[in-house]
Structures are given as structure tokens and as C-alpha cells.
XYZ file of C-alpha atoms in Angstrom:
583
model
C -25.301 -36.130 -24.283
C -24.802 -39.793 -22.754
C -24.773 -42.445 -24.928
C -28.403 -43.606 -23.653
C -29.614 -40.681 -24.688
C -28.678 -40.940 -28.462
C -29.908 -44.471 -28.596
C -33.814 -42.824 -27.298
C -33.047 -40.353 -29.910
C -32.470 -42.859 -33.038
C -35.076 -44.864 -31.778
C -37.442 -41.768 -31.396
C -36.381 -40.856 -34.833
C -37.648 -44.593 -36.605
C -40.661 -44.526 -35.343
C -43.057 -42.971 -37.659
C -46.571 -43.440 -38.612
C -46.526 -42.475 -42.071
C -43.390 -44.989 -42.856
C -44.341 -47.267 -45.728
C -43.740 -50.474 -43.266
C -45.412 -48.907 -40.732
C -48.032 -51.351 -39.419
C -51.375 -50.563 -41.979
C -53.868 -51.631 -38.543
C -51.565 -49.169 -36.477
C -51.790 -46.038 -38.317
C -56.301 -46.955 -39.416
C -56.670 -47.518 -35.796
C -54.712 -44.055 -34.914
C -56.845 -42.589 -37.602
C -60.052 -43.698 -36.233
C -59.569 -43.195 -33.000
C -58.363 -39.573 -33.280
C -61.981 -38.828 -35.359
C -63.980 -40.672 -32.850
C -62.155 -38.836 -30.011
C -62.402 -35.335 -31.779
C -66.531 -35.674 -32.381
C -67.064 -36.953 -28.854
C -64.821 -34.876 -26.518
C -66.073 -31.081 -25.829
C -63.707 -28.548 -25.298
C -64.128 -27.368 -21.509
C -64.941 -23.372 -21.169
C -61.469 -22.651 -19.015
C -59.630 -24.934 -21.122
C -57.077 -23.189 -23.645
C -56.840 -24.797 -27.121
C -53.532 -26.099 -26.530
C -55.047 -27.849 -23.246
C -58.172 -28.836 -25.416
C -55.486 -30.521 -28.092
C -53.680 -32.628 -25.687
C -56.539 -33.544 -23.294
C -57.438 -35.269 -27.291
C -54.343 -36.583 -27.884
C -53.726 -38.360 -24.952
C -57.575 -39.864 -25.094
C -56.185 -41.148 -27.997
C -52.941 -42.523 -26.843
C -55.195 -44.465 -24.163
C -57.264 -46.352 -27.107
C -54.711 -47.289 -29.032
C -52.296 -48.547 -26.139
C -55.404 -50.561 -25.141
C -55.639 -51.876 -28.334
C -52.129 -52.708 -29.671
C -50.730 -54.690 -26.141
C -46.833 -55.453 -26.297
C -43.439 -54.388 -26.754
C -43.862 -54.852 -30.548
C -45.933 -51.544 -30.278
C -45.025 -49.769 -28.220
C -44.965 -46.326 -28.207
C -44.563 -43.178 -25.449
C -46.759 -40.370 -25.494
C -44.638 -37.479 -26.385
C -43.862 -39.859 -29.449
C -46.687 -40.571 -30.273
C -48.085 -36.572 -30.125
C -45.390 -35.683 -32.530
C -46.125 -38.250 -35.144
C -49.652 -38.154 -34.970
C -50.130 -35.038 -37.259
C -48.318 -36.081 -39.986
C -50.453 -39.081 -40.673
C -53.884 -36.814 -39.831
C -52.635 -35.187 -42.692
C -51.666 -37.913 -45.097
C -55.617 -39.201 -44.426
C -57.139 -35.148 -44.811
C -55.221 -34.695 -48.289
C -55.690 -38.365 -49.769
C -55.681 -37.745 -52.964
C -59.437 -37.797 -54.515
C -59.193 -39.253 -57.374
C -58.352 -42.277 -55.275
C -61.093 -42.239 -52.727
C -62.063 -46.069 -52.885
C -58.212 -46.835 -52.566
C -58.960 -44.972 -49.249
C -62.135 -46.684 -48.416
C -60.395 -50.122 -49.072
C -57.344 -49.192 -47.138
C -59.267 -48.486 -43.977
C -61.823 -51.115 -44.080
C -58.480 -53.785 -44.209
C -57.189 -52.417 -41.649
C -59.917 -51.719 -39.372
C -60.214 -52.381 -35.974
C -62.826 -54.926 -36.378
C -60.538 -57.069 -38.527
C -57.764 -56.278 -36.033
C -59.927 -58.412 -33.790
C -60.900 -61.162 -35.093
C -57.237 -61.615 -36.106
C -55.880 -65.159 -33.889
C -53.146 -64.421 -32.123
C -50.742 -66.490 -33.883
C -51.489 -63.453 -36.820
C -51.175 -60.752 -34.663
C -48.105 -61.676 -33.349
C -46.410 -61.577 -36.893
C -47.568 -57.496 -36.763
C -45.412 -54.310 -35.268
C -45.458 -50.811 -35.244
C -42.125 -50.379 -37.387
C -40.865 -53.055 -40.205
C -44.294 -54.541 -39.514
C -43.799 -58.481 -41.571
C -47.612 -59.267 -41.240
C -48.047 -56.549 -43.292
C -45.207 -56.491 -45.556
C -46.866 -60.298 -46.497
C -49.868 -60.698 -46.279
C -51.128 -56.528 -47.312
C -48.704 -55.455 -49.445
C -51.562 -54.746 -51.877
C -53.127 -52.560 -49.736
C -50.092 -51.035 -47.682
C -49.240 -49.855 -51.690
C -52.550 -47.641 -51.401
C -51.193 -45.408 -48.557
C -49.808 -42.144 -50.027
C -45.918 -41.813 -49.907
C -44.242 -39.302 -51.560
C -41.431 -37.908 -49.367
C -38.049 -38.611 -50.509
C -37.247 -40.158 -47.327
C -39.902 -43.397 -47.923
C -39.304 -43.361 -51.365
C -36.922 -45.937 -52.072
C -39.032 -48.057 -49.143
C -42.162 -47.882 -51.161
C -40.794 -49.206 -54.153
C -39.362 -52.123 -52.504
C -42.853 -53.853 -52.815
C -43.718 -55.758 -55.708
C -47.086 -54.029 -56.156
C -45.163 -50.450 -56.705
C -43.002 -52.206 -59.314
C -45.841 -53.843 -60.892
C -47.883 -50.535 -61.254
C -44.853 -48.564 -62.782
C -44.066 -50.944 -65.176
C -47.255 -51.239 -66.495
C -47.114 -47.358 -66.536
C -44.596 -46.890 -68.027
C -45.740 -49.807 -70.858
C -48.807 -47.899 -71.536
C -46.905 -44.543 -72.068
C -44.485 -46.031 -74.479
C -46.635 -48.090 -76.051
C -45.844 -48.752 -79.737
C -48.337 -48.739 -82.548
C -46.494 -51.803 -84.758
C -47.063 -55.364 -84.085
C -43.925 -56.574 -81.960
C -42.316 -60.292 -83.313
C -42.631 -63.187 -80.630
C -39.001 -62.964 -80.132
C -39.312 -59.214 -78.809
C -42.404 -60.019 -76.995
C -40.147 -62.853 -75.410
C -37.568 -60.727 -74.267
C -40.787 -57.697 -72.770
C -41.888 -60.861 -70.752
C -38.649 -61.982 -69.413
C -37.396 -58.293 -69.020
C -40.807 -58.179 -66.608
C -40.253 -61.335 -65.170
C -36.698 -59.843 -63.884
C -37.180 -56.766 -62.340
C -40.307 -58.348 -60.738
C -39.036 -61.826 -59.643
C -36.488 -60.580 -56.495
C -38.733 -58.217 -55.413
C -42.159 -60.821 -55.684
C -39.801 -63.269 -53.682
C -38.420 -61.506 -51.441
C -42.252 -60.327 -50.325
C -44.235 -63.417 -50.375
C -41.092 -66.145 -50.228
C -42.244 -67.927 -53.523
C -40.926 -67.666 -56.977
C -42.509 -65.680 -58.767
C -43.386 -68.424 -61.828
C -44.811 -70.563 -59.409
C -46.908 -68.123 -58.053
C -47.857 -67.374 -62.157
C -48.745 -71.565 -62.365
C -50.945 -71.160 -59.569
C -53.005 -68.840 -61.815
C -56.064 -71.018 -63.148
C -56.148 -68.915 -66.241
C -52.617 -68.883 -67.893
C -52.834 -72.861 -68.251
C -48.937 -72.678 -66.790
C -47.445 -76.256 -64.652
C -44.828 -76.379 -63.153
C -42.460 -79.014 -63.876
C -41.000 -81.565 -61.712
C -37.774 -83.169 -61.605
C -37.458 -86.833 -62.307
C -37.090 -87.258 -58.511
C -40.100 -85.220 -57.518
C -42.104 -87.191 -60.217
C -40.376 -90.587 -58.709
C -41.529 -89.301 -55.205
C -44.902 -88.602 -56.256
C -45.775 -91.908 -57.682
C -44.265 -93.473 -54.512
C -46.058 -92.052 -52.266
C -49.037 -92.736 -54.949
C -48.481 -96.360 -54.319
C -48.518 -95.998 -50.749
C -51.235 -94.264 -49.857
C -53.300 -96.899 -52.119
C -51.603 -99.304 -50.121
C -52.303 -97.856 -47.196
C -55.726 -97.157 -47.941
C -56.484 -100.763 -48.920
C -55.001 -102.158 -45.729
C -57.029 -99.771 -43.500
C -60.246 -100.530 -44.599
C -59.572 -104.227 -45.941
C -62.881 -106.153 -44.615
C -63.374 -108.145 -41.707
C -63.237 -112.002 -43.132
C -65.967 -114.045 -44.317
C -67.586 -117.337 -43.812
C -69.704 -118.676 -46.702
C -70.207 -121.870 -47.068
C -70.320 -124.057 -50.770
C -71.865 -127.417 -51.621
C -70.090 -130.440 -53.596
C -70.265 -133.508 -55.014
C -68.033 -136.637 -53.431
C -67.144 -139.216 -55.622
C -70.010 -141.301 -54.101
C -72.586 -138.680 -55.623
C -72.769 -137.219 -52.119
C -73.501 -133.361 -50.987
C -70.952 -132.138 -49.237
C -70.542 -128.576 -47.289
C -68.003 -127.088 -46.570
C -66.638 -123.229 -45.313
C -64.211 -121.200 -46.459
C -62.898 -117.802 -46.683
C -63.169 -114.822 -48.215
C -61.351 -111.350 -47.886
C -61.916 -108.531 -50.151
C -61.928 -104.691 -50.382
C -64.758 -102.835 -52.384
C -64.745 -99.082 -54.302
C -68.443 -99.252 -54.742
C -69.497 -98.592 -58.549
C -71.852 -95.483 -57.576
C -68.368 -93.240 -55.921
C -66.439 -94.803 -59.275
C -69.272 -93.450 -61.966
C -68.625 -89.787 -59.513
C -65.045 -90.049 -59.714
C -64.409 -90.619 -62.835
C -67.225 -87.670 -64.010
C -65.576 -85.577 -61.940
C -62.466 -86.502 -63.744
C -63.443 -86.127 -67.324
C -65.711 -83.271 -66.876
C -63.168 -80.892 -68.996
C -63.395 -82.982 -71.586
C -67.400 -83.777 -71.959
C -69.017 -82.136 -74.642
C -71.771 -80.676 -72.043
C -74.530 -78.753 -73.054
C -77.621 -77.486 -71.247
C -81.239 -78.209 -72.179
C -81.584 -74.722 -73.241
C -78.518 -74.907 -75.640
C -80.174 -78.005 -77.033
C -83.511 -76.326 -77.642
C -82.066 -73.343 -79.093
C -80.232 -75.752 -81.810
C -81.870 -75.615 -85.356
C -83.348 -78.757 -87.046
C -79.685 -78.750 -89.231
C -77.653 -78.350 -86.171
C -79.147 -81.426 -84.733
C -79.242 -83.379 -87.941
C -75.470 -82.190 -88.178
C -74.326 -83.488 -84.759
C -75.989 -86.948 -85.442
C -74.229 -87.386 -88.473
C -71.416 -87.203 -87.202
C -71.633 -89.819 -84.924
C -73.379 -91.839 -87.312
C -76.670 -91.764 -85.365
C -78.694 -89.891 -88.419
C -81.340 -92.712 -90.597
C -82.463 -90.760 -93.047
C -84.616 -93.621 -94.029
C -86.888 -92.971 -90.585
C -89.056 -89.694 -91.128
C -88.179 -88.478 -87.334
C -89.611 -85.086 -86.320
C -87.309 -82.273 -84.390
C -88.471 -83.226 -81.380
C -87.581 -86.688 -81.096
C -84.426 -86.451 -83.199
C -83.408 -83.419 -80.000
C -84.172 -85.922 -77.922
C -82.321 -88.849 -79.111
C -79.255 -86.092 -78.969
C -79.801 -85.146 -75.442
C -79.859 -89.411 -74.980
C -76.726 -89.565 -77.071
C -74.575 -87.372 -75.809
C -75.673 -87.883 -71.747
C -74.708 -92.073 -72.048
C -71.565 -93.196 -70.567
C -70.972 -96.839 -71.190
C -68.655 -98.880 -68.914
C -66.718 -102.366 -69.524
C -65.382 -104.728 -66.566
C -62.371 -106.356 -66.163
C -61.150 -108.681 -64.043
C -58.359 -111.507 -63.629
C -56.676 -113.525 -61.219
C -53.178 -113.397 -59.844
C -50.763 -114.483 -57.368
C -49.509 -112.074 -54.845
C -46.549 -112.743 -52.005
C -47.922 -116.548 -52.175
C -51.551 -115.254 -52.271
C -54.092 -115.338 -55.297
C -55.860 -112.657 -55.747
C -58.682 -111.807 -57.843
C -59.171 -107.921 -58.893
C -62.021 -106.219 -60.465
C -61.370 -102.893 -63.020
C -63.966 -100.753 -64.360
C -63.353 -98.960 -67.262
C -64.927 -95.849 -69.029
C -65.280 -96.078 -72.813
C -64.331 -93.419 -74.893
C -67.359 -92.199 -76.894
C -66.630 -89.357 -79.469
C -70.514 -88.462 -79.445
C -70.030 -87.788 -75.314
C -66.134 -86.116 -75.179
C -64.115 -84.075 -77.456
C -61.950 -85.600 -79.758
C -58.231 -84.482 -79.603
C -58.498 -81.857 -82.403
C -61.577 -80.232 -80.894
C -59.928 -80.414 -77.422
C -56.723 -78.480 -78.867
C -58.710 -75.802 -80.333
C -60.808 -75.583 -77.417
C -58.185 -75.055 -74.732
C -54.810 -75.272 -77.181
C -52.959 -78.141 -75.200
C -52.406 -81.540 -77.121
C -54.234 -84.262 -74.600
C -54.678 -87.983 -75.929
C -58.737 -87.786 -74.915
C -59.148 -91.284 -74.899
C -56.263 -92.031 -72.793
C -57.439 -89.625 -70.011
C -61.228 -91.155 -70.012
C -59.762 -95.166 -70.410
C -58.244 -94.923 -67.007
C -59.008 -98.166 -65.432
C -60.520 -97.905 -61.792
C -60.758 -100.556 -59.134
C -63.927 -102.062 -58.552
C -62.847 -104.741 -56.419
C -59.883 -106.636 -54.604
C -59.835 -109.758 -53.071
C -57.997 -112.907 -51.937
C -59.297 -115.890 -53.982
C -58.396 -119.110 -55.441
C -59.311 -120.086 -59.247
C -62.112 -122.090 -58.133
C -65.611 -120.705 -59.503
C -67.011 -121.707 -56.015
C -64.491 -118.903 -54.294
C -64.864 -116.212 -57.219
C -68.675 -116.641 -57.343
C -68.838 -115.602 -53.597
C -68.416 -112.364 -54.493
C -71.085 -112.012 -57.370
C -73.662 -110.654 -54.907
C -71.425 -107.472 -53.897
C -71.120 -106.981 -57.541
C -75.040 -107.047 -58.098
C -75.661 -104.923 -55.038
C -73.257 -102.217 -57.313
C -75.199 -102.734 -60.067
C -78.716 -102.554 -59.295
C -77.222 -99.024 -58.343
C -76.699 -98.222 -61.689
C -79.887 -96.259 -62.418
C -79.099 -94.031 -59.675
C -78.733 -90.634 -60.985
C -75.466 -88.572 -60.746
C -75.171 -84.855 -62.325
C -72.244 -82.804 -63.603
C -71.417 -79.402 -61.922
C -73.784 -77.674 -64.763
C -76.593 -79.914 -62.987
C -76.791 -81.975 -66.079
C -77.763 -85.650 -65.264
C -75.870 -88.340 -66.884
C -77.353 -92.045 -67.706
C -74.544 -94.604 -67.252
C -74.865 -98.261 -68.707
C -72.802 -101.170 -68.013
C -71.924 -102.443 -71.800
C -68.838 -105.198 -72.018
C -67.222 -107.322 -70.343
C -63.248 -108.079 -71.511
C -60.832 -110.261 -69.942
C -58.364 -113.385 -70.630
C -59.958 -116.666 -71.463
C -60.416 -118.045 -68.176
C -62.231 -114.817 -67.305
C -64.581 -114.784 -70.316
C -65.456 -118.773 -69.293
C -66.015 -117.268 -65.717
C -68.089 -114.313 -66.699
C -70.415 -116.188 -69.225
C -70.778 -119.519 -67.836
C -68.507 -121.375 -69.630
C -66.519 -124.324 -69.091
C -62.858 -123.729 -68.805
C -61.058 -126.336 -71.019
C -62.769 -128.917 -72.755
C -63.661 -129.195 -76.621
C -65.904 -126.186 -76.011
C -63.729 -123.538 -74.582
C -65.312 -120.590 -75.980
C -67.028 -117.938 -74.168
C -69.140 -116.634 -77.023
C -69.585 -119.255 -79.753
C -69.299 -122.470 -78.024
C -67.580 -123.922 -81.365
C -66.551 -126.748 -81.147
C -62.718 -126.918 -80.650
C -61.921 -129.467 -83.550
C -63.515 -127.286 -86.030
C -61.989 -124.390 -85.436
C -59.757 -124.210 -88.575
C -63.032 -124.493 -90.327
C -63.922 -121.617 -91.967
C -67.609 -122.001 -92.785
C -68.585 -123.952 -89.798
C -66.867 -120.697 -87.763
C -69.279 -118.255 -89.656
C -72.007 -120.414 -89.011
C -71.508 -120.711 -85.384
C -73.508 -117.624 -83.575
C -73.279 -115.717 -80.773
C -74.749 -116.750 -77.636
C -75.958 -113.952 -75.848
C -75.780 -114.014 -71.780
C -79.832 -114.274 -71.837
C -80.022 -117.328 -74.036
C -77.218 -118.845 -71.848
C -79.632 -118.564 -68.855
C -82.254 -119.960 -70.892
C -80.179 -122.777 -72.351
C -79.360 -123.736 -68.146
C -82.377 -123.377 -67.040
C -84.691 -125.061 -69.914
C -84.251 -128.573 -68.301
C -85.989 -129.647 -65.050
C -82.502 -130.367 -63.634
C -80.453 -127.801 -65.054
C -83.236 -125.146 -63.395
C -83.179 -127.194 -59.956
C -79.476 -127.434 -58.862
C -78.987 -123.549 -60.466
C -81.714 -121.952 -57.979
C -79.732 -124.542 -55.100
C -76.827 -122.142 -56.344
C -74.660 -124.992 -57.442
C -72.000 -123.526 -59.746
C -71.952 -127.137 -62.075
C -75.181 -128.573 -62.389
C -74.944 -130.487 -65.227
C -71.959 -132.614 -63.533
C -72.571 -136.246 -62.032
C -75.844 -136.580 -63.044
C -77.323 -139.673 -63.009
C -78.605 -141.855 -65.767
C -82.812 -140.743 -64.365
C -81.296 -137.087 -64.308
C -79.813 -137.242 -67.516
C -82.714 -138.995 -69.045
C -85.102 -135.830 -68.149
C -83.180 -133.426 -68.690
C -82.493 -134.371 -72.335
C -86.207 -135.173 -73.146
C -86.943 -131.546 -71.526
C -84.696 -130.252 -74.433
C -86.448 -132.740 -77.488
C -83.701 -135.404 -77.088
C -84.943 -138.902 -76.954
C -81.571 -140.803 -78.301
C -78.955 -143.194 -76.272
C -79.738 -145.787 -73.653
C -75.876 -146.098 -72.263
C -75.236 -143.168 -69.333
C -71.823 -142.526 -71.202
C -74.032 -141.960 -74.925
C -76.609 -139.630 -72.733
C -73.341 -137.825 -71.451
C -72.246 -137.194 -74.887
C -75.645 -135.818 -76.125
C -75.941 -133.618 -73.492
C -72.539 -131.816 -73.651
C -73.112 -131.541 -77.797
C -76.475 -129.852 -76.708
C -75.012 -127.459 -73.822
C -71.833 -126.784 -76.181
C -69.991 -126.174 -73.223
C -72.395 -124.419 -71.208
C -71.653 -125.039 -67.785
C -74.129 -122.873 -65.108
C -76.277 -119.508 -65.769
C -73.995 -116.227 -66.250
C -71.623 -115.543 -63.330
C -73.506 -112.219 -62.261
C -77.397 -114.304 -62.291
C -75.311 -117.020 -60.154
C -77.720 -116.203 -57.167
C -80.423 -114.811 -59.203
C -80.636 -117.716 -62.205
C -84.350 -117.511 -62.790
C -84.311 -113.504 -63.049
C -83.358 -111.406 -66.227
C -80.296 -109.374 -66.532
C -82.363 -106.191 -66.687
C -83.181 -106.509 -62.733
C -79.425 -105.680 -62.409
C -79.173 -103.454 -65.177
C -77.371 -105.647 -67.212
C -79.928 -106.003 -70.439
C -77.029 -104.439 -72.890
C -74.458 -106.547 -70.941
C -71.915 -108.305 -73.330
C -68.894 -110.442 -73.078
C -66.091 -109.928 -75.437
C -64.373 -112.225 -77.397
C -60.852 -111.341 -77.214
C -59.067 -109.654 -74.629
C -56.847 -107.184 -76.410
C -54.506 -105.417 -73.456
C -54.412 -106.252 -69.950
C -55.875 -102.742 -67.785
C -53.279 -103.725 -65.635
């Protein structure tokens, strides 16, 4: 025999349809075919059954040559006749028991799904040592029925096989006695080696990552000190990136001024910002802290009993027992409760590569009646998670180029308002919940608070809140007696005088400075004050009566006549202290 001829021989010899790498839409296809061909062909009246049979098989060989195109599967008749019962026979005798195995198996691999395959897929399949399948079926290539000794040691090379006989073999030795975490260690590792070559070797991914990528056994994978380094990095950079991209086109706006001759003068500049609007923040960050909101449907809260409700507000210290509430409004004031999410700003000034900037943060406060605490949360899913640290994570509002000047900073008071008026607009969790979000506090450095409130920045009356005076400050008692000035009464301490009320709605961001002695004169008998005759005593009155009070709240700058509530700002408070930077 020539040396060609044993080479077609061995070659003859590998091909097989019933091998367990066999290609799974080769031998469904051969299947099918060799059904549809045996119901539809008639067996002609001269015909012998032996001329019948082949006249079938090579109808056969035609469909499935006209299907399966390329060297990869190809296959010559006589071949193909003498394989061709085995695997008619390995369909016929499936076992029973295991019928929807079969049904699965050869709706997989039908020809339908062979089709719609792209080509790039199709080209990973063959007839023999078929990869696409090997990959991306091995479940269902494990459902075809092996069992010479031949295949054997092939069918156990997949992953699935291994999987099914260990567990197998677990159930049939199964012991009745509790097993100590140290032996259940060593099962699971045991498992994870005889598994792990053969997982990896299949589907080219270890098989504890492939484990972390399971939603349900809570497992991470843990990165190196240079992955983490990487991550952060790139982090940066797309942030960077991102802020760059989409950085706005500059702005002209123009701002009005005093000379030194009393004289208005305009003039431009300016201004360059970038703006997260507050509505995709308030998504973001529920999106965020979903896993840790203590969400419950209206259903759950009608089905709680008058001392599961009482309960739950008493432990957020919302319960008066003084007030005789019925269920009903006590449910509600739950459902209110526990739907709020209340929000603090931030903001402060610094210089960047020879450029002052002024950024904007938005933070979410933690609220124990809203999120789980970190006891419940370990109970609930048993990982330790600081709560309050994963809600608190600042988020930037806004970030723009800017000077210290309140004429610059105030220009961008009216994107700020457009985000607020937003406020009321709903957003829902996943559960369809809707959630009512209120912007509470303000917080910043000194210069910030003065901003935010209206304040003057320096001065004998520095602060933001009080407007003490700053030579009494080491006085105890005149400290408690000083109150605090809410945002409102600072608009209507502004805008009680004639002149105070006419240079704020001209939008100019000092309006009690230069005045002259006529100005001065009405704008102090507006407020009751009838004293001094020099322009330097009428000075003096009026910044003891202002107490430092500059212009109307920074965020009613262009509104000053309107209340806070038209922006959503009726609960909006300034802070006193600033006690950590967000950033």
C-alpha cells in the first residue's frame, strides 16, 4: 500500500460523527436531514432496497455538503455512508429518561441557528476537533451519549463531565455528620482542583474568576496594587478627558461698577465653566445607593400594623406621642420619611496651573431613617460596608474658571437656579418607587459661607450666620444672644429700604456701597432710623443696622424680590462651620 494511501486511511479513520468533538451542528444537521429525506423520498417499484438506501444517503450527502461549505467539513461520500449509521443510532436509542437533554441538544444545534450564525462564528466550527463547539457548547455537546471506550477519555475532558461526576459521586458518599469548616475547606479546594485545568483549558479563564463573575456568591476579585494604581489613572483621565470635551463655549456677560467719581461703569468679561446638571446627579447617585436604601413598596407599608409603624418612627425619633395621630397619617408621614433624600452644596475656590477656579460639589446626606445602618447592612448581605461613606460621596455640580470677585462667581447663579427649580422633578428607583429630594445645607470655608449668604467678607461683621459683631466675640452672653439669620430674613433685611430694593433688582452685587448722603438718608428712615446728620455718622448707623449684610442671598442674586421656595430652596440653610473639605 503507498504511503498516500495510509494517510486517506488514518484520515478516513478520524472522521467520525459520533466523536465527542465532533461538530454538535454537523451531526443535528446529518440527523435531520436523513429524517426529512427518509419521509419524503419513495422507494421506486424496480428499485432494490440496497438501491432505495443509497439513492437516501446520497440525498443526504447533497444537503449537508450544501450546508456545511469548506475544507473544514469536508467529507466524501463513501465516508460519510459509513459513519452515518452509527450516529442514526446514537439518536434512535437516546436514552429516555433523558428526552429533553435530546430536545435541547437538537434545538442548539439546529439548522436554523446554524444560520443565523455570522461568519466570523462559523468559521471557528469543523467537522473533527470542532473549537466553536468545544467553547462556546460544551454544555450541550456533554448531552450527546458517549459510552464507547474509544471516546471515553475525550468526553471527560470537558469540564461539564467532571462537574456532573463529582457531584455524583458527592451525593453517593454523602455523610450524615456535620463536616468542620476546615474539612469543608479542603471539599472546596479539592473541587476547585480537579475542576480548575479542565474549566481553563475549555473556556481560557480561571476558573475563580469565572466563580466572581457569579452575582450570587458575593466573590471580587482582587487587584494588585498596580492594577488598582492603573485603574484610578485612567479614572483621572477619563474625567479629564471628559471635562475637556465638553468644556463650554466662552461667555460674555457683562457687570456694572462704581468709579471713584460715583460713576456706572460696564464692563465684559469672561466666563468658562462645565456643568453635571443636578437632575442626572440626584439619578446617579440613586442608582448608586440603591443597595443600601431601606425600600419598601406601598403595599409593604399598608400591610404594616399600627406598632410596626409606631416602631419604625421611634426609631428615628419621628414618634410625638403628645399628637393623637391616626394610622393613616402616621403611614403616611413614614412613606414621607423614609422616600426624602436631603442634599448639601459645597463649593470653594482655587488656583489651578495659574488659573482660579471655582468648583461646585453636591453631596448626599446620610439619613438612617432612608439607608441601612452598618449593622443592618451586615446582616442583610454579611459584608462590613461603612454606609455613610458610600452615600457621602461628593459629586460635581459644577466647574469653572473664576476669579474671587462676587461679580465673576455670581455669573453663574442662574445655571445653578435653572438646576434647582428642577428639583421637584420626580425620579423613581428600579421598584418604581418615587423619591422626593430636597436641597437642605449649604457648607463651605468662610469666604464661601459670606458668598452663599450675602455676607461681607472681612469687616467687623464677618459672619455668615450671626452677623456678631467681631469685637464681641469672646463674649459669652452677647454670643447666645445673637440669632440666626435665616437666608429669607436676609432678603428681607436688603430689600426693606427703597435703595437697598432698587440697586438689588439692577442686579448690583453691593448696593449698600457709595451711597450718597440723600441715599443714605432714605434708606435709614425706611428702616425707623432718624439719627446722624454727618454722611460718615449715617455710614456707621447703617452698617450697625445691616450687621454686615451686604446684597440678597447669592442664589436670589437675579431673583431678589422672589422667595426661596420658587427655586426650591424654602429648607435651604447655610452652615456655620465647615468641618472637612469634600475635596
Amino acid at each position: 500500500m503507498s504511503k498516500l494511501a495510509n494517510i486517506t486511511r488514518i484520515l478516513v479513520i478520524m472522521i467520525s460523527l459520533i466523536h465527542p468533538h465532533t461538530c454538535g451542528f454537523a451531526r443535528a444537521a446529518a440527523w435531520e436531514f436523513t429524517r426529512a429525506v427518509t419521509a419524503n423520498i419513495t422507494r421506486d417499484e424496480n428499485a432494490t432496497p440496497k438501491q432505495h438506501q443509497q439513492r437516501v444517503v446520497q440525498e443526504t450527502y447533497t444537503r449537508f455538503s450544501n450546508m456545511f461549505v469548506g475544507t473544514t467539513f469536508s467529507i466524501d461520500l463513501q465516508t460519510f455512508q459509513r459513519k452515518l449509521p452509527p450516529l442514526r443510532k446514537k439518536f434512535s436509542t437516546w436514552n429516555s429518561r433523558k428526552t429533553k437533554e435530546r430536545q435541547q441538544y437538537l434545538e442548539v444545534f439546529s439548522a436554523e441557528n446554524w444560520k443565523k450564525l455570522p461568519a466570523v462564528r462559523k468559521a471557528e466550527h469543523s467537522l473533527m476537533n470542532c473549537q466553536g463547539c468545544f467553547h462556546r457548547y460544551s454544555v450541550y455537546q456533554s448531552f450527546f451519549p458517549v459510552c464507547s471506550k474509544e471516546f471515553k477519555g475525550c468526553s471527560m475532558r470537558s469540564p461539564i463531565a467532571v462537574a456532573q461526576d463529582l457531584a455524583s459521586n458527592m451525593r453517593t458518599n454523602s455523610a450524615s455528620i456535620n463536616a468542620t469548616r476546615k474539612e469543608c475547606q479542603q471539599a472546596a479546594q479539592k473541587i476547585h482542583d480537579v475542576l480548575s485545568p479542565a474549566f481553563e483549558q475549555t473556556y481560557r479563564t480561571p476558573l475563580g474568576e469565572a466563580f466572581a463573575m457569579i452575582k450570587e456568591m458575593n466573590l471580587q476579585t482582587k487587584k494588585s496594587k498596580v492594577e488598582k494604581k492603573k485603574e484610578r489613572r485612567d479614572c483621572y483621565k477619563k474625567a479629564k478627558l471628559s471635562v475637556e470635551s465638553k468644556w463650554k463655549e466662552t461667555e460674555v456677560w457683562k457687570k456694572l461698577t462704581l468709579d471713584d467719581n460715583g460713576q456706572v461703569v460696564e464692563s465684559e468679561f469672561e466666563v468658562e465653566g462645565r456643568k453635571h446638571s443636578l437632575l442626572d446627579i440626584r439619578k446617579k447617585i440613586l442608582e448608586q445607593s440603591s443597595e443600601f436604601m431601606r425600600e419598601k413598596s406601598d403595599e409593604q407599608y399598608y400591610e404594616m400594623s399600627e406598632s410596626d409603624i409606631i416602631g419604625s418612627l421611634k426609631a428615628i425619633g419621628e414618634y410625638n406621642e403628645a399628637k393623637d395621630e391616626d394610622i393613616s397619617c402616621l403611614r403616611q408621614k413614614l412613606i414621607r420619611i423614609e422616600r426624602t433624600r436631603h442634599f448639601k452644596t459645597w463649593h470653594d475656590l482655587s488656583t489651578v496651573s495659574n488659573h482660579s477656579h471655582l468648583v461646585f460639589m453636591v453631596t448626599l446626606l446620610y439619613d438612617p431613617a432612608v439607608y441601612y445602618t452598618n449593622e443592618e447592612f451586615k446582616i442583610k448581605t454579611k459584608q462590613e460596608v461603612d454606609v455613610q461613606a458610600k452615600v457621602e460621596v461628593p459629586q460635581v455640580h459644577i466647574i469653572a474658571r473664576s476669579s474671587s470677585a462676587d461679580s465673576e462667581q455670581l455669573a453663574y447663579i442662574e445655571t445653578r437656579t435653572e438646576c434647582l427649580c428642577k428639583l421637584t422633578d420626580p425620579i423613581s428607583t428600579e421598584n418604581g418607587n418615587e423619591v422626593t429630594d430636597v436641597m437642605r445645607f449649604f457648607h463651605g470655608d468662610s469666604p464661601a459661607r459670606q458668598y452663599e449668604s450675602g455676607q461681607q467678607k472681612g469687616g467687623h461683621f464677618y459672619c455668615p450666620v450671626c452677623g456678631a459683631n467681631a469685637h464681641r466675640v469672646y463674649e459669652l452672653e452677647y454670643c447666645l444672644r445673637s440669632k440666626y439669620i435665616s437666608l429669607a430674613e436676609r432678603q428681607q433685611v436688603v430689600l426693606q429700604g427703597p435703595i437697598g430694593q432698587k440697586k438689588s433688582l439692577e442686579r448690583n452685587n453691593k448696593p449698600f456701597a457709595k451711597l450718597s448722603k440723600q441715599e443714605l438718608i432714605r434708606e435709614l428712615s425706611a428702616r425707623g432710623i432718624y439719627e446722624g446728620n454727618r454722611k460718615d455718622e449715617l455710614e456707621k448707623l447703617l452698617t450697625d443696622e445691616l450687621h454686615g449684610i451686604q446684597r440678597v442671598p447669592a442664589l436670589l442674586f437675579h431673583t431678589p424680590n422672589k422667595g426661596l421656595e420658587t427655586i426650591n430652596c424654602q429648607n435651604y440653610e447655610i452652615l456655620p462651620f465647615e468641618p472637612l473639605h469634600d475635596i
